[in-house]
């Protein structure tokens, strides 16, 4: 089993941090939830990746795997709170000069763990020295209590905007397929540029959802829309066997969770599009 786990961890950490392999990450979550021995094996393999520091992408992906498994497999929290694992994450957080993006991710994770896992005071102790190294202020949390998130009107509006954006993406995917079907490749190229620019944002949304910052229904919709998006960009024009998004934009009662949604909304200007994708009929 160790070899299989090592292969999964190596594969996902050798990928692109901008487009992580969520299928493998969720498979690792299932493995870690299977037994204490398997969870320990997963933690050991991920820790080895953190220790090697081969590339910033590998370190960032190892942190992403850690965070996602903790969210989906509560018993994994105790393993991350262990001295060696936590020590390595703190070390990454302190390596801003070498790996700035990974360092920022590790610092953010440690800050969030203080409030998310109040029964683990070791997270607060680990984060405290980092707090003094920055100018940002972080409110200390009592070890025996956990703050109760509140749903604000601004948060509700942010959710509604996100849901509207996802509906727009779904409509653009269908529009792209229709344009290709009638042979209007010039307009199809314009639409596919938009879809390509949406892909990095979709990855950010899924990452936020798997980290517990989106409600379950919104995460499910993100995964569904992302699946449709990938198929369209890969040349699958059929749209067959695709599930509908779990909600419609008119649905006004999602199960909101508190979190920093403003930095994952698709309403932000997306990064530059990659090389233009031209529809190839042979791909269908």
PDB file of N, CA, C and O in Angstrom, residues 239-279:
ATOM      1  N   UNK A 239     -21.617  17.181 -25.193  1.00  0.00           N
ATOM      2  CA  UNK A 239     -22.352  17.550 -23.992  1.00  0.00           C
ATOM      3  C   UNK A 239     -23.182  16.418 -23.439  1.00  0.00           C
ATOM      4  O   UNK A 239     -24.026  16.608 -22.566  1.00  0.00           O
ATOM      5  N   UNK A 240     -22.951  15.204 -23.947  1.00  0.00           N
ATOM      6  CA  UNK A 240     -23.737  14.065 -23.488  1.00  0.00           C
ATOM      7  C   UNK A 240     -23.256  13.598 -22.119  1.00  0.00           C
ATOM      8  O   UNK A 240     -22.094  13.731 -21.763  1.00  0.00           O
ATOM      9  N   UNK A 241     -24.170  13.029 -21.375  1.00  0.00           N
ATOM     10  CA  UNK A 241     -23.886  12.450 -20.051  1.00  0.00           C
ATOM     11  C   UNK A 241     -23.383  13.484 -19.060  1.00  0.00           C
ATOM     12  O   UNK A 241     -22.686  13.161 -18.115  1.00  0.00           O
ATOM     13  N   UNK A 242     -23.730  14.735 -19.284  1.00  0.00           N
ATOM     14  CA  UNK A 242     -23.312  15.774 -18.355  1.00  0.00           C
ATOM     15  C   UNK A 242     -24.445  16.094 -17.399  1.00  0.00           C
ATOM     16  O   UNK A 242     -25.591  16.272 -17.803  1.00  0.00           O
ATOM     17  N   UNK A 243     -24.102  16.183 -16.130  1.00  0.00           N
ATOM     18  CA  UNK A 243     -25.108  16.529 -15.147  1.00  0.00           C
ATOM     19  C   UNK A 243     -25.371  18.020 -15.135  1.00  0.00           C
ATOM     20  O   UNK A 243     -24.535  18.824 -15.534  1.00  0.00           O
ATOM     21  N   UNK A 244     -26.544  18.382 -14.698  1.00  0.00           N
ATOM     22  CA  UNK A 244     -26.882  19.789 -14.552  1.00  0.00           C
ATOM     23  C   UNK A 244     -26.223  20.337 -13.294  1.00  0.00           C
ATOM     24  O   UNK A 244     -25.991  19.621 -12.336  1.00  0.00           O
ATOM     25  N   UNK A 245     -25.955  21.645 -13.311  1.00  0.00           N
ATOM     26  CA  UNK A 245     -25.446  22.278 -12.103  1.00  0.00           C
ATOM     27  C   UNK A 245     -26.493  22.139 -11.005  1.00  0.00           C
ATOM     28  O   UNK A 245     -27.685  22.252 -11.265  1.00  0.00           O
ATOM     29  N   UNK A 246     -26.082  21.869  -9.756  1.00  0.00           N
ATOM     30  CA  UNK A 246     -27.034  21.594  -8.677  1.00  0.00           C
ATOM     31  C   UNK A 246     -27.935  22.755  -8.301  1.00  0.00           C
ATOM     32  O   UNK A 246     -28.864  22.586  -7.558  1.00  0.00           O
ATOM     33  N   UNK A 247     -27.641  23.964  -8.757  1.00  0.00           N
ATOM     34  CA  UNK A 247     -28.535  25.064  -8.433  1.00  0.00           C
ATOM     35  C   UNK A 247     -28.725  25.948  -9.643  1.00  0.00           C
ATOM     36  O   UNK A 247     -27.982  25.894 -10.607  1.00  0.00           O
ATOM     37  N   UNK A 248     -29.733  26.768  -9.574  1.00  0.00           N
ATOM     38  CA  UNK A 248     -29.956  27.788 -10.587  1.00  0.00           C
ATOM     39  C   UNK A 248     -29.704  29.131  -9.932  1.00  0.00           C
ATOM     40  O   UNK A 248     -29.818  29.286  -8.720  1.00  0.00           O
ATOM     41  N   UNK A 249     -29.377  30.129 -10.743  1.00  0.00           N
ATOM     42  CA  UNK A 249     -29.053  31.439 -10.189  1.00  0.00           C
ATOM     43  C   UNK A 249     -30.200  32.009  -9.369  1.00  0.00           C
ATOM     44  O   UNK A 249     -30.001  32.818  -8.469  1.00  0.00           O
ATOM     45  N   UNK A 250     -31.431  31.577  -9.646  1.00  0.00           N
ATOM     46  CA  UNK A 250     -32.582  32.101  -8.913  1.00  0.00           C
ATOM     47  C   UNK A 250     -32.697  31.515  -7.517  1.00  0.00           C
ATOM     48  O   UNK A 250     -33.453  32.007  -6.688  1.00  0.00           O
ATOM     49  N   UNK A 251     -31.966  30.451  -7.240  1.00  0.00           N
ATOM     50  CA  UNK A 251     -31.999  29.836  -5.915  1.00  0.00           C
ATOM     51  C   UNK A 251     -31.392  30.803  -4.908  1.00  0.00           C
ATOM     52  O   UNK A 251     -30.233  31.166  -5.003  1.00  0.00           O
ATOM     53  N   UNK A 252     -32.154  31.209  -3.933  1.00  0.00           N
ATOM     54  CA  UNK A 252     -31.701  32.276  -3.029  1.00  0.00           C
ATOM     55  C   UNK A 252     -31.413  31.787  -1.624  1.00  0.00           C
ATOM     56  O   UNK A 252     -31.290  32.580  -0.708  1.00  0.00           O
ATOM     57  N   UNK A 253     -31.314  30.477  -1.423  1.00  0.00           N
ATOM     58  CA  UNK A 253     -31.117  30.009  -0.054  1.00  0.00           C
ATOM     59  C   UNK A 253     -29.992  28.993   0.062  1.00  0.00           C
ATOM     60  O   UNK A 253     -30.197  27.877   0.501  1.00  0.00           O
ATOM     61  N   UNK A 254     -28.765  29.362  -0.361  1.00  0.00           N
ATOM     62  CA  UNK A 254     -27.652  28.428  -0.181  1.00  0.00           C
ATOM     63  C   UNK A 254     -27.243  28.343   1.281  1.00  0.00           C
ATOM     64  O   UNK A 254     -27.592  29.200   2.084  1.00  0.00           O
ATOM     65  N   UNK A 255     -26.495  27.310   1.609  1.00  0.00           N
ATOM     66  CA  UNK A 255     -25.995  27.135   2.967  1.00  0.00           C
ATOM     67  C   UNK A 255     -24.672  27.875   3.087  1.00  0.00           C
ATOM     68  O   UNK A 255     -23.612  27.339   2.839  1.00  0.00           O
ATOM     69  N   UNK A 256     -24.734  29.157   3.467  1.00  0.00           N
ATOM     70  CA  UNK A 256     -23.543  29.980   3.472  1.00  0.00           C
ATOM     71  C   UNK A 256     -22.570  29.579   4.573  1.00  0.00           C
ATOM     72  O   UNK A 256     -22.958  29.200   5.666  1.00  0.00           O
ATOM     73  N   UNK A 257     -21.302  29.715   4.272  1.00  0.00           N
ATOM     74  CA  UNK A 257     -20.240  29.586   5.261  1.00  0.00           C
ATOM     75  C   UNK A 257     -19.421  30.862   5.193  1.00  0.00           C
ATOM     76  O   UNK A 257     -19.334  31.497   4.155  1.00  0.00           O
ATOM     77  N   UNK A 258     -18.810  31.246   6.297  1.00  0.00           N
ATOM     78  CA  UNK A 258     -17.999  32.456   6.251  1.00  0.00           C
ATOM     79  C   UNK A 258     -16.647  32.147   5.659  1.00  0.00           C
ATOM     80  O   UNK A 258     -16.123  31.058   5.798  1.00  0.00           O
ATOM     81  N   UNK A 259     -16.067  33.130   4.997  1.00  0.00           N
ATOM     82  CA  UNK A 259     -14.753  32.940   4.391  1.00  0.00           C
ATOM     83  C   UNK A 259     -14.431  34.076   3.454  1.00  0.00           C
ATOM     84  O   UNK A 259     -15.295  34.867   3.092  1.00  0.00           O
ATOM     85  N   UNK A 260     -13.178  34.194   3.032  1.00  0.00           N
ATOM     86  CA  UNK A 260     -12.744  35.308   2.178  1.00  0.00           C
ATOM     87  C   UNK A 260     -13.114  35.085   0.722  1.00  0.00           C
ATOM     88  O   UNK A 260     -12.278  34.777  -0.109  1.00  0.00           O
ATOM     89  N   UNK A 261     -14.391  35.275   0.375  1.00  0.00           N
ATOM     90  CA  UNK A 261     -14.829  34.967  -0.981  1.00  0.00           C
ATOM     91  C   UNK A 261     -14.414  36.019  -1.994  1.00  0.00           C
ATOM     92  O   UNK A 261     -14.376  35.746  -3.176  1.00  0.00           O
ATOM     93  N   UNK A 262     -14.111  37.230  -1.540  1.00  0.00           N
ATOM     94  CA  UNK A 262     -13.799  38.281  -2.502  1.00  0.00           C
ATOM     95  C   UNK A 262     -12.565  37.953  -3.319  1.00  0.00           C
ATOM     96  O   UNK A 262     -12.415  38.422  -4.442  1.00  0.00           O
ATOM     97  N   UNK A 263     -11.685  37.114  -2.789  1.00  0.00           N
ATOM     98  CA  UNK A 263     -10.463  36.824  -3.533  1.00  0.00           C
ATOM     99  C   UNK A 263     -10.583  35.589  -4.405  1.00  0.00           C
ATOM    100  O   UNK A 263      -9.615  35.164  -5.007  1.00  0.00           O
ATOM    101  N   UNK A 264     -11.780  35.005  -4.482  1.00  0.00           N
ATOM    102  CA  UNK A 264     -11.946  33.867  -5.382  1.00  0.00           C
ATOM    103  C   UNK A 264     -13.077  34.092  -6.376  1.00  0.00           C
ATOM    104  O   UNK A 264     -13.320  33.268  -7.228  1.00  0.00           O
ATOM    105  N   UNK A 265     -13.768  35.225  -6.276  1.00  0.00           N
ATOM    106  CA  UNK A 265     -14.883  35.476  -7.177  1.00  0.00           C
ATOM    107  C   UNK A 265     -14.417  35.569  -8.613  1.00  0.00           C
ATOM    108  O   UNK A 265     -13.375  36.137  -8.913  1.00  0.00           O
ATOM    109  N   UNK A 266     -15.205  35.025  -9.518  1.00  0.00           N
ATOM    110  CA  UNK A 266     -14.857  35.075 -10.929  1.00  0.00           C
ATOM    111  C   UNK A 266     -15.117  36.446 -11.521  1.00  0.00           C
ATOM    112  O   UNK A 266     -14.867  36.688 -12.689  1.00  0.00           O
ATOM    113  N   UNK A 267     -15.623  37.378 -10.709  1.00  0.00           N
ATOM    114  CA  UNK A 267     -15.857  38.721 -11.215  1.00  0.00           C
ATOM    115  C   UNK A 267     -14.559  39.501 -11.343  1.00  0.00           C
ATOM    116  O   UNK A 267     -14.512  40.549 -11.961  1.00  0.00           O
ATOM    117  N   UNK A 268     -13.484  38.993 -10.734  1.00  0.00           N
ATOM    118  CA  UNK A 268     -12.196  39.651 -10.879  1.00  0.00           C
ATOM    119  C   UNK A 268     -11.676  39.479 -12.301  1.00  0.00           C
ATOM    120  O   UNK A 268     -12.047  38.572 -13.016  1.00  0.00           O
ATOM    121  N   UNK A 269     -10.769  40.361 -12.692  1.00  0.00           N
ATOM    122  CA  UNK A 269     -10.155  40.223 -14.009  1.00  0.00           C
ATOM    123  C   UNK A 269      -9.305  38.969 -14.026  1.00  0.00           C
ATOM    124  O   UNK A 269      -8.431  38.801 -13.183  1.00  0.00           O
ATOM    125  N   UNK A 270      -9.553  38.047 -14.942  1.00  0.00           N
ATOM    126  CA  UNK A 270      -8.789  36.808 -14.985  1.00  0.00           C
ATOM    127  C   UNK A 270      -7.401  37.039 -15.538  1.00  0.00           C
ATOM    128  O   UNK A 270      -7.123  38.074 -16.150  1.00  0.00           O
ATOM    129  N   UNK A 271      -6.491  36.087 -15.333  1.00  0.00           N
ATOM    130  CA  UNK A 271      -5.150  36.223 -15.885  1.00  0.00           C
ATOM    131  C   UNK A 271      -5.192  36.120 -17.400  1.00  0.00           C
ATOM    132  O   UNK A 271      -6.194  35.695 -17.975  1.00  0.00           O
ATOM    133  N   UNK A 272      -4.109  36.509 -18.084  1.00  0.00           N
ATOM    134  CA  UNK A 272      -4.094  36.440 -19.547  1.00  0.00           C
ATOM    135  C   UNK A 272      -4.388  35.036 -20.035  1.00  0.00           C
ATOM    136  O   UNK A 272      -3.987  34.050 -19.423  1.00  0.00           O
ATOM    137  N   UNK A 273      -5.082  34.955 -21.144  1.00  0.00           N
ATOM    138  CA  UNK A 273      -5.438  33.651 -21.694  1.00  0.00           C
ATOM    139  C   UNK A 273      -4.217  32.973 -22.277  1.00  0.00           C
ATOM    140  O   UNK A 273      -3.303  33.630 -22.769  1.00  0.00           O
ATOM    141  N   UNK A 274      -4.165  31.646 -22.219  1.00  0.00           N
ATOM    142  CA  UNK A 274      -3.077  30.922 -22.868  1.00  0.00           C
ATOM    143  C   UNK A 274      -3.248  30.971 -24.376  1.00  0.00           C
ATOM    144  O   UNK A 274      -4.158  31.619 -24.888  1.00  0.00           O
ATOM    145  N   UNK A 275      -2.384  30.257 -25.093  1.00  0.00           N
ATOM    146  CA  UNK A 275      -2.454  30.259 -26.551  1.00  0.00           C
ATOM    147  C   UNK A 275      -3.849  29.880 -27.012  1.00  0.00           C
ATOM    148  O   UNK A 275      -4.498  29.019 -26.431  1.00  0.00           O
ATOM    149  N   UNK A 276      -4.311  30.551 -28.056  1.00  0.00           N
ATOM    150  CA  UNK A 276      -5.675  30.344 -28.545  1.00  0.00           C
ATOM    151  C   UNK A 276      -5.896  28.887 -28.911  1.00  0.00           C
ATOM    152  O   UNK A 276      -5.084  28.247 -29.558  1.00  0.00           O
ATOM    153  N   UNK A 277      -7.040  28.374 -28.461  1.00  0.00           N
ATOM    154  CA  UNK A 277      -7.410  26.990 -28.752  1.00  0.00           C
ATOM    155  C   UNK A 277      -8.322  26.991 -29.971  1.00  0.00           C
ATOM    156  O   UNK A 277      -9.340  27.672 -29.990  1.00  0.00           O
ATOM    157  N   UNK A 278      -7.973  26.291 -30.997  1.00  0.00           N
ATOM    158  CA  UNK A 278      -8.813  26.195 -32.187  1.00  0.00           C
ATOM    159  C   UNK A 278      -9.512  24.848 -32.208  1.00  0.00           C
ATOM    160  O   UNK A 278      -8.907  23.812 -31.939  1.00  0.00           O
ATOM    161  N   UNK A 279     -10.760  24.896 -32.523  1.00  0.00           N
ATOM    162  CA  UNK A 279     -11.543  23.669 -32.565  1.00  0.00           C
ATOM    163  C   UNK A 279     -11.037  22.757 -33.672  1.00  0.00           C
ATOM    164  O   UNK A 279     -10.793  23.183 -34.799  1.00  0.00           O
TER     165      UNK A 279
END
